[in-house]
Amino acid sequence: MADLNVMIAFDAATIVEQNPNASRNPDAPTQVDHSLIYMTTRHDHIVGTSGPS
């Protein structure tokens, strides 16, 4: 079985800017725009954003 390393990056500055009153309750989290979350890996050269395409 091959290793698969994935890096997930969040555009935290924009998330905070767009959600100045974000929930601090883990049972009712604030939803964020999926285009502000990035995933990349070197295995098979897969690069993309989260959520539906």
CSV table of C-alpha atoms in Angstrom, one decimal:
chain,number,residue,atom,x,y,z
A,1,MET,CA,0.0,0.0,0.0
A,2,ALA,CA,1.4,3.4,-1.0
A,3,ASP,CA,1.5,6.4,1.4
A,4,LEU,CA,-0.7,9.4,0.6
A,5,ASN,CA,0.2,12.7,2.1
A,6,VAL,CA,-2.5,15.4,1.9
A,7,MET,CA,-2.0,19.1,2.9
A,8,ILE,CA,-5.2,21.0,3.8
A,9,ALA,CA,-4.9,24.7,3.9
A,10,PHE,CA,-7.6,27.2,5.1
A,11,ASP,CA,-7.7,30.9,4.0
A,12,ALA,CA,-8.1,31.9,7.7
A,13,ALA,CA,-7.8,35.6,7.0
A,14,THR,CA,-10.7,35.6,4.6
A,15,ILE,CA,-12.8,33.2,6.8
A,16,VAL,CA,-12.4,35.6,9.7
A,17,GLU,CA,-13.1,38.6,7.5
A,18,GLN,CA,-16.3,37.0,6.2
A,19,ASN,CA,-17.5,35.7,9.6
A,20,PRO,CA,-16.7,38.3,12.2
A,21,ASN,CA,-19.3,36.9,14.6
A,22,ALA,CA,-18.5,33.2,14.0
A,23,SER,CA,-19.9,30.7,16.4
A,24,ARG,CA,-17.8,29.5,19.3
A,25,ASN,CA,-20.2,26.6,20.0
A,26,PRO,CA,-18.9,23.3,18.7
A,27,ASP,CA,-22.4,22.0,18.5
A,28,ALA,CA,-23.5,24.8,16.1
A,29,PRO,CA,-20.4,25.7,14.0
A,30,THR,CA,-20.4,28.5,11.4
A,31,GLN,CA,-20.4,27.2,7.9
A,32,VAL,CA,-17.6,28.6,5.7
A,33,ASP,CA,-17.3,28.9,1.9
A,34,HIS,CA,-15.7,25.6,0.6
A,35,SER,CA,-13.7,27.6,-1.9
A,36,LEU,CA,-11.6,28.9,1.1
A,37,ILE,CA,-10.4,25.4,1.9
A,38,TYR,CA,-7.6,23.9,-0.3
A,39,MET,CA,-6.3,20.4,-0.5
A,40,THR,CA,-3.2,19.2,-2.4
A,41,THR,CA,-1.1,16.1,-2.6
A,42,ARG,CA,1.9,14.9,-4.6
A,43,HIS,CA,0.5,11.4,-5.0
A,44,ASP,CA,-0.9,11.1,-8.5
A,45,HIS,CA,-0.6,15.0,-8.7
A,46,ILE,CA,-4.1,15.6,-7.3
A,47,VAL,CA,-4.9,19.2,-6.6
A,48,GLY,CA,-8.2,20.8,-5.8
A,49,THR,CA,-10.6,22.6,-3.5
A,50,SER,CA,-13.0,21.1,-1.1
A,51,GLY,CA,-16.7,20.6,-1.7
A,52,PRO,CA,-18.7,20.0,-4.9
A,53,SER,CA,-17.2,20.9,-8.3
